[in-house]
Coordinates of C-alpha atoms and ligand atoms in Angstrom, one line a residue:
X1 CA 167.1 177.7 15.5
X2 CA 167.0 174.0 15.6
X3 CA 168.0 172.4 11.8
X4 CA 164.8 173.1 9.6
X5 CA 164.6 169.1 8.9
X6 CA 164.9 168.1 12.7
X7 CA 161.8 170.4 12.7
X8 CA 160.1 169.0 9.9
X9 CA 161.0 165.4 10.9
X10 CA 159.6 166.2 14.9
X11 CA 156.9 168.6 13.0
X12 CA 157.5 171.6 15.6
X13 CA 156.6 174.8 15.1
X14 CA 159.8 176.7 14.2
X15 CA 160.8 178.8 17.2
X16 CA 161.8 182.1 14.5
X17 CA 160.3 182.4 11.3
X18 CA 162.4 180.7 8.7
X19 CA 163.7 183.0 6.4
X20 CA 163.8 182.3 2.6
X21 CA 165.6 185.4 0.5
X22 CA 164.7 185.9 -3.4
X23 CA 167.0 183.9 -5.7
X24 CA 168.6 185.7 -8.6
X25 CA 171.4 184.6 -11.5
X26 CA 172.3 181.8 -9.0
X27 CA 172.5 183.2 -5.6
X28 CA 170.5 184.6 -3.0
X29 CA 169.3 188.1 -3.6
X30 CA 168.0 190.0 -0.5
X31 CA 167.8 193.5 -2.2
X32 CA 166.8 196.6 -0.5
X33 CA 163.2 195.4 0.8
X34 CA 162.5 194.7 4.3
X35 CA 161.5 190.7 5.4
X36 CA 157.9 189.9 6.0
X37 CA 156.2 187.3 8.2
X38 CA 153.7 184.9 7.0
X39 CA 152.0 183.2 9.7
X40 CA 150.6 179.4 9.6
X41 CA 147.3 179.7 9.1
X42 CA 146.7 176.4 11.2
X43 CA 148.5 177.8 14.3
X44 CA 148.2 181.6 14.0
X45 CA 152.3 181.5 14.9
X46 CA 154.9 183.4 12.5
X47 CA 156.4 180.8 10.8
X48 CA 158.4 182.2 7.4
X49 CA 159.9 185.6 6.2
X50 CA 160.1 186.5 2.6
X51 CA 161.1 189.4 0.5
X52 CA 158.7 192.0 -1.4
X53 CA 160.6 192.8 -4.7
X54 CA 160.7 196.2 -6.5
X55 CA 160.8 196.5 -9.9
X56 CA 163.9 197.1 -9.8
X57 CA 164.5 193.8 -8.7
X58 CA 162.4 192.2 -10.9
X59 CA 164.3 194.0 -13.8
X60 CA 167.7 192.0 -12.6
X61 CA 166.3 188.5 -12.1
X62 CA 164.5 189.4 -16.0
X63 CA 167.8 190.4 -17.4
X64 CA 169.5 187.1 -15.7
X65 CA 167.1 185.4 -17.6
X66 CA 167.9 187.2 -21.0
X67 CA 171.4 186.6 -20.7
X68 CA 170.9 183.2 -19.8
X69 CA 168.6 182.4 -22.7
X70 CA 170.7 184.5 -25.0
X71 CA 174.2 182.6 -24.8
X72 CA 172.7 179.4 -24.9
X73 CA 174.1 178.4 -21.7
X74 CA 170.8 175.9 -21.6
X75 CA 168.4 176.1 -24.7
X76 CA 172.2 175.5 -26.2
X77 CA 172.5 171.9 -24.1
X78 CA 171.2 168.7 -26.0
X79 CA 168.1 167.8 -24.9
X80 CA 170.2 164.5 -23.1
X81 CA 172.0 167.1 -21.0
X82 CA 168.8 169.3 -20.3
X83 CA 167.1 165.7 -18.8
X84 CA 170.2 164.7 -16.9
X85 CA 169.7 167.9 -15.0
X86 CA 165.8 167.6 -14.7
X87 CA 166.2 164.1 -13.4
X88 CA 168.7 165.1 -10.8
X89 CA 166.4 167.5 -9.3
X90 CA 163.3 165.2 -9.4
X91 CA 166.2 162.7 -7.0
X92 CA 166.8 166.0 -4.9
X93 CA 163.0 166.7 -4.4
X94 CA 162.4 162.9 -3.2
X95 CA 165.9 163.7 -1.2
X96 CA 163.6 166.4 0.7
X97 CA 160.3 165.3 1.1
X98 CA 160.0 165.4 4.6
X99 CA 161.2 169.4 4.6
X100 CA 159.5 170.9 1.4
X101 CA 156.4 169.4 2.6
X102 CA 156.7 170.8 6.2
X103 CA 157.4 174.0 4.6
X104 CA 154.8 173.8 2.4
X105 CA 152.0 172.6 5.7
X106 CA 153.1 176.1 7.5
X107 CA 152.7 178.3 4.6
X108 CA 149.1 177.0 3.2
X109 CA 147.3 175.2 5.9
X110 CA 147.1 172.0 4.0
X111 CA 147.5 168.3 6.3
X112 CA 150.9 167.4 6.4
X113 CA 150.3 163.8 5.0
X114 CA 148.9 165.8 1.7
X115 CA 152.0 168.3 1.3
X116 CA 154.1 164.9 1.2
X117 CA 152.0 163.4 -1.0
X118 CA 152.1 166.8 -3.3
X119 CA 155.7 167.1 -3.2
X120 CA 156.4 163.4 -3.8
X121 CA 154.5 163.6 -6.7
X122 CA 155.9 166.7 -8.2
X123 CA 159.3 164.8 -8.1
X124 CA 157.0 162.7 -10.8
X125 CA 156.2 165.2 -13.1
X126 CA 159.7 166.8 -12.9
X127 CA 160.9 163.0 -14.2
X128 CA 158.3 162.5 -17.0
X129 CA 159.5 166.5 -18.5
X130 CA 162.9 165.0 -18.4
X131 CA 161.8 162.5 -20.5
X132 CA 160.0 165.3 -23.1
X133 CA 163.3 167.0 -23.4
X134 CA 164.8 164.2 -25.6
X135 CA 161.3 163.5 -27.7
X136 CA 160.1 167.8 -28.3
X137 CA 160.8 168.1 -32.0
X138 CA 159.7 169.9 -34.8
X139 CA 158.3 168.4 -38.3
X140 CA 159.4 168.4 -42.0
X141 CA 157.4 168.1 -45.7
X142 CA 158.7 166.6 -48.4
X143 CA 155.8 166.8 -50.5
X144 CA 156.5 170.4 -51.9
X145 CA 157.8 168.9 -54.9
X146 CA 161.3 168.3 -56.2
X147 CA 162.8 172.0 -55.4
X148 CA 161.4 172.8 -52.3
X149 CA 161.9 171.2 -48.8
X150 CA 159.7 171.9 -46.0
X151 CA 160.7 172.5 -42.3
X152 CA 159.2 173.6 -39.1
X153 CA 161.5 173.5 -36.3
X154 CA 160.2 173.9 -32.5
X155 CA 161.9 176.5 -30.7
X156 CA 162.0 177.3 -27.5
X157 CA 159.7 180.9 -26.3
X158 CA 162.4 182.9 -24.6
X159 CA 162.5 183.7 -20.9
X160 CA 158.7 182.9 -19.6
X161 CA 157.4 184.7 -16.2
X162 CA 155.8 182.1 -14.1
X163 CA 153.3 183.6 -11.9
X164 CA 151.7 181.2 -9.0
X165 CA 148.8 181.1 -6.8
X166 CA 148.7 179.8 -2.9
X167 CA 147.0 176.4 -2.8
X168 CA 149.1 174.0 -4.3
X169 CA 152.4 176.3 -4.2
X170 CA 154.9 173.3 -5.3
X171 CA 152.7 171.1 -7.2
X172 CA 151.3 173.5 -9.7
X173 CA 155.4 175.5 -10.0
X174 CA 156.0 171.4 -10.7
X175 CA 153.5 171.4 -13.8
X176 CA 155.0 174.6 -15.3
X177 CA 158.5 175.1 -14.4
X178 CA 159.7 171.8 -15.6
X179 CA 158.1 171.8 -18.7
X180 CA 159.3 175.3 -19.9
X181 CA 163.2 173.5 -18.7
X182 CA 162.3 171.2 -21.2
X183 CA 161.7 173.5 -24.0
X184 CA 164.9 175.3 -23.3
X185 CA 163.7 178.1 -21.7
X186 CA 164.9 180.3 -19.1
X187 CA 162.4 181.7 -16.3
X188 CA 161.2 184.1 -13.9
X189 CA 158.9 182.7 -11.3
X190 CA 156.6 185.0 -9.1
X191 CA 155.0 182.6 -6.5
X192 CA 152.2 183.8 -4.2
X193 CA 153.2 186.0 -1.7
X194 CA 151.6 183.6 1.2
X195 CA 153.4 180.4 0.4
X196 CA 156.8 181.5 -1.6
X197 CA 159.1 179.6 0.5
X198 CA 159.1 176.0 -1.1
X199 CA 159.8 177.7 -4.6
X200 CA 162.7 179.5 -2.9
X201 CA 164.2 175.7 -1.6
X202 CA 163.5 174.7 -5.1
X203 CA 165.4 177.0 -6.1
X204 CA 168.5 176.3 -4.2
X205 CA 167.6 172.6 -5.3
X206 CA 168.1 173.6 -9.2
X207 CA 171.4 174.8 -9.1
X208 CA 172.5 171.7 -6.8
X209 CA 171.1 169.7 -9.6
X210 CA 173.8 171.8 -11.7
X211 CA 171.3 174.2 -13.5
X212 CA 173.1 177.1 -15.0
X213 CA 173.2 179.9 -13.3
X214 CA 170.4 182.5 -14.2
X215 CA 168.0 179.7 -16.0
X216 CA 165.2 180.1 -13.5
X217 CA 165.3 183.2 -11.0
X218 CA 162.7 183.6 -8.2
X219 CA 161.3 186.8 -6.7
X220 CA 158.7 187.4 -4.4
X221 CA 156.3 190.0 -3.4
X222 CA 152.8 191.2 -3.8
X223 CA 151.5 190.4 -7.5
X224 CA 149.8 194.2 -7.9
X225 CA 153.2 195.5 -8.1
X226 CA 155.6 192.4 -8.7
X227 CA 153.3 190.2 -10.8
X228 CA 151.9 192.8 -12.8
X229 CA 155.7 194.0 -13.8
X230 CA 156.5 190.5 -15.0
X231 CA 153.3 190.7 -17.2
X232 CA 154.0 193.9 -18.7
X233 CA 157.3 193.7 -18.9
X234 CA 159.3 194.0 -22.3
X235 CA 162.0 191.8 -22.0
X236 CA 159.8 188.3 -21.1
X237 CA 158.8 186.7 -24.2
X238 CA 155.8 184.4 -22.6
X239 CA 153.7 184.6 -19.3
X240 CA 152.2 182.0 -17.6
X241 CA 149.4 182.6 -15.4
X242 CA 148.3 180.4 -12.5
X243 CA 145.3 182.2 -10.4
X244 CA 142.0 183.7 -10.2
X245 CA 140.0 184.5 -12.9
X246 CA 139.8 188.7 -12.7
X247 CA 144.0 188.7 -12.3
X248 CA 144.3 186.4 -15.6
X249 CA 142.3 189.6 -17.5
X250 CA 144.4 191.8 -16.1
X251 CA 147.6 189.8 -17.1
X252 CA 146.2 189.4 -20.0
X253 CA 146.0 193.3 -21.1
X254 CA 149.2 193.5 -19.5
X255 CA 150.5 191.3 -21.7
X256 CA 149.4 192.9 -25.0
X257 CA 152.5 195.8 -24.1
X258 CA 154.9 193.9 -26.8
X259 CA 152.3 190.8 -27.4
X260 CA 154.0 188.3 -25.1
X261 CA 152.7 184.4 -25.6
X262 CA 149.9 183.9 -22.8
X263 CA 149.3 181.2 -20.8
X264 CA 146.4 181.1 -18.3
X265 CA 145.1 178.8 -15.7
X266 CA 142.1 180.1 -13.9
X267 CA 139.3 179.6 -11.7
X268 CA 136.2 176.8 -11.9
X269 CA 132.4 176.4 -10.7
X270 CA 133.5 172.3 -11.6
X271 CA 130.2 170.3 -11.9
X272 CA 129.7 166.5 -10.6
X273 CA 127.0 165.4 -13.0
X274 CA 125.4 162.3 -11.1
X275 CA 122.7 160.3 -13.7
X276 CA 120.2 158.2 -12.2
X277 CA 121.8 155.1 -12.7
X278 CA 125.2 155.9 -11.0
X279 CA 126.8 154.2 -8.3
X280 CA 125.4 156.8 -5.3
X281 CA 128.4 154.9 -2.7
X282 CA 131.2 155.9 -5.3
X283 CA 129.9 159.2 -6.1
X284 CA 129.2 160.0 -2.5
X285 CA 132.7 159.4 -1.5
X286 CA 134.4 161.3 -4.3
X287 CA 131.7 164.4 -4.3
X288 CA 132.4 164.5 -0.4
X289 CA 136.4 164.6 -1.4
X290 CA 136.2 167.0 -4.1
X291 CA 134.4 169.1 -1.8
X292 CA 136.3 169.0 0.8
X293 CA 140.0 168.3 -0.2
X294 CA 142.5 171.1 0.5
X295 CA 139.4 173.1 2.0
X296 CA 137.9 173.3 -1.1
X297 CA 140.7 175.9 -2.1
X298 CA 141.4 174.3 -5.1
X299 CA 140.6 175.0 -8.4
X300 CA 139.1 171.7 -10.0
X301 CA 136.8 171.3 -6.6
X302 CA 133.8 170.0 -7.6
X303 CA 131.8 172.9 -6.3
X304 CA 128.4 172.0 -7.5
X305 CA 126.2 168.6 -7.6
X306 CA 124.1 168.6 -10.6
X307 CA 122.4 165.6 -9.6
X308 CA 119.0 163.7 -11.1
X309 CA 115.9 164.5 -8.8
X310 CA 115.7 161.1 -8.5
X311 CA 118.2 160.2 -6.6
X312 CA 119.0 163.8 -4.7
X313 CA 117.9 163.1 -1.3
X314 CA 119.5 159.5 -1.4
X315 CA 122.7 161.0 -2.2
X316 CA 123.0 163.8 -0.6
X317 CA 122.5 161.7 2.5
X318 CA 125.3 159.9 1.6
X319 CA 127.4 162.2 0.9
X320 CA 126.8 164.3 4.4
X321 CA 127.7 160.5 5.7
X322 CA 130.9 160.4 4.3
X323 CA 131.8 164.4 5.3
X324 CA 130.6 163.9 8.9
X325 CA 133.7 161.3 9.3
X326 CA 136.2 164.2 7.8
X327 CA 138.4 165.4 10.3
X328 CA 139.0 169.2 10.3
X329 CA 142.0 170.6 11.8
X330 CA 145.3 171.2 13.4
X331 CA 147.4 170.5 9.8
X332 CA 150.7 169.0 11.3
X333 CA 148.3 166.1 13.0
X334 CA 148.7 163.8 10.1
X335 CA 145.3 162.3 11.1
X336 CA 143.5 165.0 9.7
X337 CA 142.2 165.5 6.5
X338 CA 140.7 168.8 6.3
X339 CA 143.9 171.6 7.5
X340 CA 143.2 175.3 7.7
X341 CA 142.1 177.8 5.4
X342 CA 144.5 180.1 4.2
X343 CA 144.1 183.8 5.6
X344 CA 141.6 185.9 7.3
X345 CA 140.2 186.9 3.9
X346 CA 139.7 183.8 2.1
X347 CA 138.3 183.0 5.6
X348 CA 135.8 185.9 5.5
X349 CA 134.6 185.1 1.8
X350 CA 134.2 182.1 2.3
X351 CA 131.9 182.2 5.4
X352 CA 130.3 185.5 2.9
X353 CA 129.6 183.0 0.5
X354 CA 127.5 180.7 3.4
X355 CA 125.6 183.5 4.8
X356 CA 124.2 184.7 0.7
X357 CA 123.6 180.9 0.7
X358 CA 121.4 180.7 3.4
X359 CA 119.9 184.3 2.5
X360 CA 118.8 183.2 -1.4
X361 CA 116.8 180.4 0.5
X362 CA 119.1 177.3 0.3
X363 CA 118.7 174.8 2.4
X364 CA 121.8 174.0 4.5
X365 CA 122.2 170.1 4.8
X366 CA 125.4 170.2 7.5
X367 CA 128.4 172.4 8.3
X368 CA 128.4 176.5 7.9
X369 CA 130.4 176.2 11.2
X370 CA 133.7 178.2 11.3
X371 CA 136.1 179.3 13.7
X372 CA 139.3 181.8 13.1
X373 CA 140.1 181.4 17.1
X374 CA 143.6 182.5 17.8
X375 CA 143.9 183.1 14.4
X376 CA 143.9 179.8 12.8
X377 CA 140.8 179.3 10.3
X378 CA 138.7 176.3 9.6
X379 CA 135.6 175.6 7.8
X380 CA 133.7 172.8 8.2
X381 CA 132.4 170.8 4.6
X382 CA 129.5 172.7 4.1
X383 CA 126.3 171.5 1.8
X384 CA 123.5 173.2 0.6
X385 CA 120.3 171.8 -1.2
X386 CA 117.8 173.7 -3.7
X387 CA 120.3 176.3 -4.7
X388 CA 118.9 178.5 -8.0
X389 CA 121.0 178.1 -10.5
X390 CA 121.3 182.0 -10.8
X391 CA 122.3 182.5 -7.5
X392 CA 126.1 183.6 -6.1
X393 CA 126.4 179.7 -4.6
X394 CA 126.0 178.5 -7.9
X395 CA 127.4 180.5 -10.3
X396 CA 130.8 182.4 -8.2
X397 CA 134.2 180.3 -7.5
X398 CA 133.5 180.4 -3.5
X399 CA 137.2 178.9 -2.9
X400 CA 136.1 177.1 -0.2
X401 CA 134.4 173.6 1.2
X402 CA 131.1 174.6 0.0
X403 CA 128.7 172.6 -1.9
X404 CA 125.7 173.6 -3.8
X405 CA 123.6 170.8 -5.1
X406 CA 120.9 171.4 -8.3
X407 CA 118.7 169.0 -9.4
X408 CA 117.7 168.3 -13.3
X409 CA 115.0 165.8 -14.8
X410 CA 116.1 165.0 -18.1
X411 CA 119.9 164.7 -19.6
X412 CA 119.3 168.4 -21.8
X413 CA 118.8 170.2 -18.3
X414 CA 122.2 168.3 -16.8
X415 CA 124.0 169.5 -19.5
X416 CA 122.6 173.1 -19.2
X417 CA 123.2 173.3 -15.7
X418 CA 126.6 171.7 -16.1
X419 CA 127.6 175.1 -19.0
X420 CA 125.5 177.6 -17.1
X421 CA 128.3 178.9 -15.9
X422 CA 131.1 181.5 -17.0
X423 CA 133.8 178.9 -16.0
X424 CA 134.9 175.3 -17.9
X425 CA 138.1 174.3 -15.7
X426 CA 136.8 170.5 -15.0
X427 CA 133.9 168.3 -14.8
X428 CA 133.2 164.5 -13.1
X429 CA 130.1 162.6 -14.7
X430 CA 128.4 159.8 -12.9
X431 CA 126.8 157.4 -14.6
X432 CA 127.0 153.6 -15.6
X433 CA 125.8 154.2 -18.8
X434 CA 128.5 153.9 -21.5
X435 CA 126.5 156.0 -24.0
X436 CA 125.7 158.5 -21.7
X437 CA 129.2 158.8 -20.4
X438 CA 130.3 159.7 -23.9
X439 CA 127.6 162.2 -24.9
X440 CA 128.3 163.8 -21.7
X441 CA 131.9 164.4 -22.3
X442 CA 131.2 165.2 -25.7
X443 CA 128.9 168.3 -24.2
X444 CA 130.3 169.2 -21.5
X445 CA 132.1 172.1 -22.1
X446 CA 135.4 171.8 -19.8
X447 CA 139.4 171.2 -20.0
X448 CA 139.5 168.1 -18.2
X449 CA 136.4 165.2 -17.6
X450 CA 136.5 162.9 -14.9
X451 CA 133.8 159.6 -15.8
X452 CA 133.3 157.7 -12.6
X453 CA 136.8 159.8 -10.6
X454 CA 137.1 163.1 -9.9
X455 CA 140.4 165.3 -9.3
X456 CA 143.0 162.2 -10.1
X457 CA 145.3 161.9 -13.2
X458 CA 149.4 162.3 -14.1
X459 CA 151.6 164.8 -15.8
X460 CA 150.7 162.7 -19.2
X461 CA 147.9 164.1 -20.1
X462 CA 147.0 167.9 -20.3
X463 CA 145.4 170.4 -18.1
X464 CA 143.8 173.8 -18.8
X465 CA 140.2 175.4 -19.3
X466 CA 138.1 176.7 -21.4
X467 CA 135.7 179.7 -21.1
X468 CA 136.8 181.7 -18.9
X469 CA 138.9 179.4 -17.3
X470 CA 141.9 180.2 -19.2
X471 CA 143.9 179.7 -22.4
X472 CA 146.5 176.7 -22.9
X473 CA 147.5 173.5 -21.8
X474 CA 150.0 172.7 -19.0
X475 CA 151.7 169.4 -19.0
X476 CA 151.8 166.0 -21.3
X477 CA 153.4 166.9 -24.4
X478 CA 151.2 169.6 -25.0
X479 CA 152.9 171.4 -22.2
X480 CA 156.3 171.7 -23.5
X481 CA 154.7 172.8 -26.7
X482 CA 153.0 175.8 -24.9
X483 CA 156.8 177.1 -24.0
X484 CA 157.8 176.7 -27.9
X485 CA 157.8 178.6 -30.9
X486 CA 157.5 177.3 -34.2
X487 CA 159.7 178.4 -37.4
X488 CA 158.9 177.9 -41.1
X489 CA 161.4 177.2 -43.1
X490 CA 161.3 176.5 -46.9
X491 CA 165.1 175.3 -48.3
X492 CA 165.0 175.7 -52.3
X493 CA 166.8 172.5 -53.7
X494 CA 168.8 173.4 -56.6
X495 CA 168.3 177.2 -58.2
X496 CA 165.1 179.7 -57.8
X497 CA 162.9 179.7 -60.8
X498 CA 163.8 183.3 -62.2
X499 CA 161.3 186.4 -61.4
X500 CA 162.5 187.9 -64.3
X501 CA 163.9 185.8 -67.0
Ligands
NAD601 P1 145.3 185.3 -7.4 O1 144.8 185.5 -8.8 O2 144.9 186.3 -6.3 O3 146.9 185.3 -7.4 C1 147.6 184.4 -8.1 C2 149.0 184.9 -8.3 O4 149.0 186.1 -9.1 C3 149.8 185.3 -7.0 O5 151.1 185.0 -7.2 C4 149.6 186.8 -6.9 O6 150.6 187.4 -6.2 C5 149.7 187.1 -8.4 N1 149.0 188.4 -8.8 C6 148.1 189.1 -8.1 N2 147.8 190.3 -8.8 C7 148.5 190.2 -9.9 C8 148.6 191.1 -11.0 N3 147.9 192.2 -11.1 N4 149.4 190.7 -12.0 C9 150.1 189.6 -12.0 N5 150.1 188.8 -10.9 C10 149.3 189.1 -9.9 O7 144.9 183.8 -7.1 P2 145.1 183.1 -5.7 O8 144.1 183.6 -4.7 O9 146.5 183.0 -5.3 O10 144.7 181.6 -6.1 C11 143.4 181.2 -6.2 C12 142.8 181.3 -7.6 O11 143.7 180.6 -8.5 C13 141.5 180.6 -7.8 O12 140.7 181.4 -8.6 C14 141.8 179.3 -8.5 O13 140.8 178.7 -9.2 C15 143.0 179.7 -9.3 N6 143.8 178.5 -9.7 C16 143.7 178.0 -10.9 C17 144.4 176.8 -11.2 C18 144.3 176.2 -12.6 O14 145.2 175.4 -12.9 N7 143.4 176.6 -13.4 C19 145.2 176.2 -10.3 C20 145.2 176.8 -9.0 C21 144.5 177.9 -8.7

């Protein structure tokens, strides 16, 4: 086969599927499992071959882990050393742009142009954790009175299973993995079983950088059987959950076997909240882009307009303006903007999802038009107007480009629509009204609020849901905190008073 970057630099389809083994106590680990094929979803060719681990496999990479995290070999470094290493590899990510982000195009579908943006700015977040290393710190009270000193000191969780979904593969192992570095922990990551192959390079890419041997450990596989062990198991001291919203309540019974710290990220029905008075140009453009971006595969889409009656039909207009100049298709042309969707069944849900929309009485506005020809699978943006508020478009995570605008009259109803759903991952609102902007926020009930934007921010400030959603925060501060533990400690100064005198 031709050099993987010649590929990725020509953007070829590799002639043999690239092969990626599992990586365990600092070396490849193939095991006893036989390779299977992922094809790209945008060209229905095989393009990688990963490993499905047994349990058994798991069990080593997890007792890598434990010995790593037991001799100190990294939670035992100074936090200098810790961001020396964390820096390197942020260098060694920028170092492979071009071929993490080809990778990373083949596996999920997404426009080449995007995985290089995603990757580029995962080298980001790996940077600012590296910073965190040196400033995560505990806290002390002197106030307990001229005997008694107060301390709580931060410690790091243990050895943490990371566990990964398929849409941002790279970018979202970037807003974990890091983090728990930082804290001193040592890890077990099981990525999706579509797109495993850039976490395997990153791999390879963390022991470059001169990570110790065992710190981070990578198997791969199907989640029922691999991902489930990792949340069950006995040995890992904190899970952290990146997926759908059904497999975080199973991870998190699984979890309850020797009451592991639990970390979720889950799915969203996101709201774009558009008041009367917004700017309907700006709103259009970023409603048609939070529809649309990645395929609507993504977990802070903003899936549903709740938009003043007022100004519906204007908007909507504008919005179907802006997706009808959205290019859908082949994801190596890097003058698309829309790639493919990720497998048959996403596919098939998704296009479920359109055919209960028009069946409940919604009226489609433009796209519902897909094609899984040669077996590559696209989905044009997809709006639909008078959608109930009860119905399956409105209330279910579709995972796909699929819009479903509701209307409201007055600000109570925006805000009821906005938290009438099981979900509270993210929310944009739209308004030029300062006063309104804040009460919004203040009601809405979701992790992160956009006011005026929509899916933009860095690893400064943090990320997680409420509801069902999840439990947690990733990233900014708050995500090194997750992937600690903190101790008490209470130092008598000079002798006990006497229990018995
Ligand atoms: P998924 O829940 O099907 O799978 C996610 C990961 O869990 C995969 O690695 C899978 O192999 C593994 N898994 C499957 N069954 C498991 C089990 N029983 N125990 C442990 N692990 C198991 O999700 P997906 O289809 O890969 O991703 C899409 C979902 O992820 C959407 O619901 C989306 O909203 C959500 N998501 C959330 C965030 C966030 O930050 N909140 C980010 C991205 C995606």
């Amino acid at each position: 086969m031709t050099d993987l970057s010649e590929l990725a630099a020509a953007l070829h389809l590799p002639t043999e599927p690239v092969r990626a083994p599992m990586f365990i106590d600092g070396k490849d680990f193939a095991g006893a499992s036989d390779w299977v094929t992922r094809k790209s979803p945008g060209h229905g060719m095989p393009v990688t071959a990963t490993l499905r681990a047994s349990k058994g496999d798991l069990d080593l990479a997890v007792a890598a882990a434990r010995r790593a995290f037991d001799d100190g070999r990294w939670s035992g470094l100074p936090g200098e050393q810790r961001a020396a290493v964390l820096l390197k590899v942020a260098q060694l990510i920028r170092d492979n742009v071009e071929t993490l982000a080809y990778l990373e195009t083949l596996e999920s579908g997404k426009p080449i142009g995007q995985s290089r943006g995603e990757v580029t700015a995962a080298a980001g977040i790996w940077e600012y954790a590296a910073g965190l290393a040196r400033v995560v710190h505990g806290d002390s009270h002197d106030t307990l009175g001229p005997d008694m000193f107060g301390l709580v000191v931060r410690q790091p969780v243990g050895v943490v299973g990371i566990v990964t979904p398929w849409n941002f593969p790279f970018f979202i192992l970037s807003e974990r993995l890091p983090f728990a570095l930082t804290a001193g922990c040592t890890v077990v990551v099981k990525p999706a079983e579509l797109t495993s192959t850039t976490t395997l390079r990153l791999a390879a890419l963390l022991t470059e950088a001169g990570l110790p041997d065992g710190v981070v450990n990578v198997v791969t596989g199907l989640g029922s059987v691999v991902g489930q062990a990792l949340a069950e198991h006995m040995d890992v001291d904190m899970i952290s959950f990146t997926g759908s919203t059904p497999v975080g309540r199973s991870v998190l019974a699984a979890a309850g076997g020797n009451m592991k710290k639990v970390g979720l990220e889950l799915g969203g029905k996101n709201p774009q909240i558009v008041f009367a008075d917004a700017d309907l140009d700006d709103a259009a453009d970023a409603i048609a882009f939070g529809i649309a971006f990645n395929a609507g595969q993504c977990c802070v889409s903003g899936s549903r307009l709740v938009v003043h009656r007022s100004v519906e039909q204007e908007l909507v207009e504008r919005v179907q303006a802006v997706l009808a100049k959205v290019r859908v298709g082949d994801p190596l042309d890097a003058s698309n903007h829309v790639g493919a969707i990720v497998e048959a069944r996403q596919f098939d849900k998704i296009r479920g999802f359109i055919d209960a929309g028009t069946r409940d009485g919604a009226q489609l506005v433009c796209g519902g038009t897909a094609s899984s020809e040669g077996e590559r699978f696209f989905i044009q943006p997809t709006v639909f107007r008078n959608v109930q508020p009860g119905s399956a478009l409105a209330q279910e995570e579709i995972f796909g480009p699929v819009l479903a605008v509701t209307t409201f009259d007055t600000f109570e109803q925006a805000i009821q629509l906005a938290n009438g759903v099981p979900y509270g991952l993210a929310a944009s609102i739209w308004t030029r009204d300062l006063q309104g902007a804040f009460k919004s926020l203040r009601d809405v009930q979701a992790g992160r609020i956009w006011v005026n934007c929509t899916i933009t921010g860095g690893p400064e400030l943090p990320i997680g849901g409420v509801k069902q959603s999840g439990i947690g925060r990733e990233t900014g501060r708050y995500g090194v905190e997750e992937y600690t533990e903190l101790k008490s400690v209470h130092v008598q100064l000079g002798n006990r008073p006497r229990w018995i005198a």
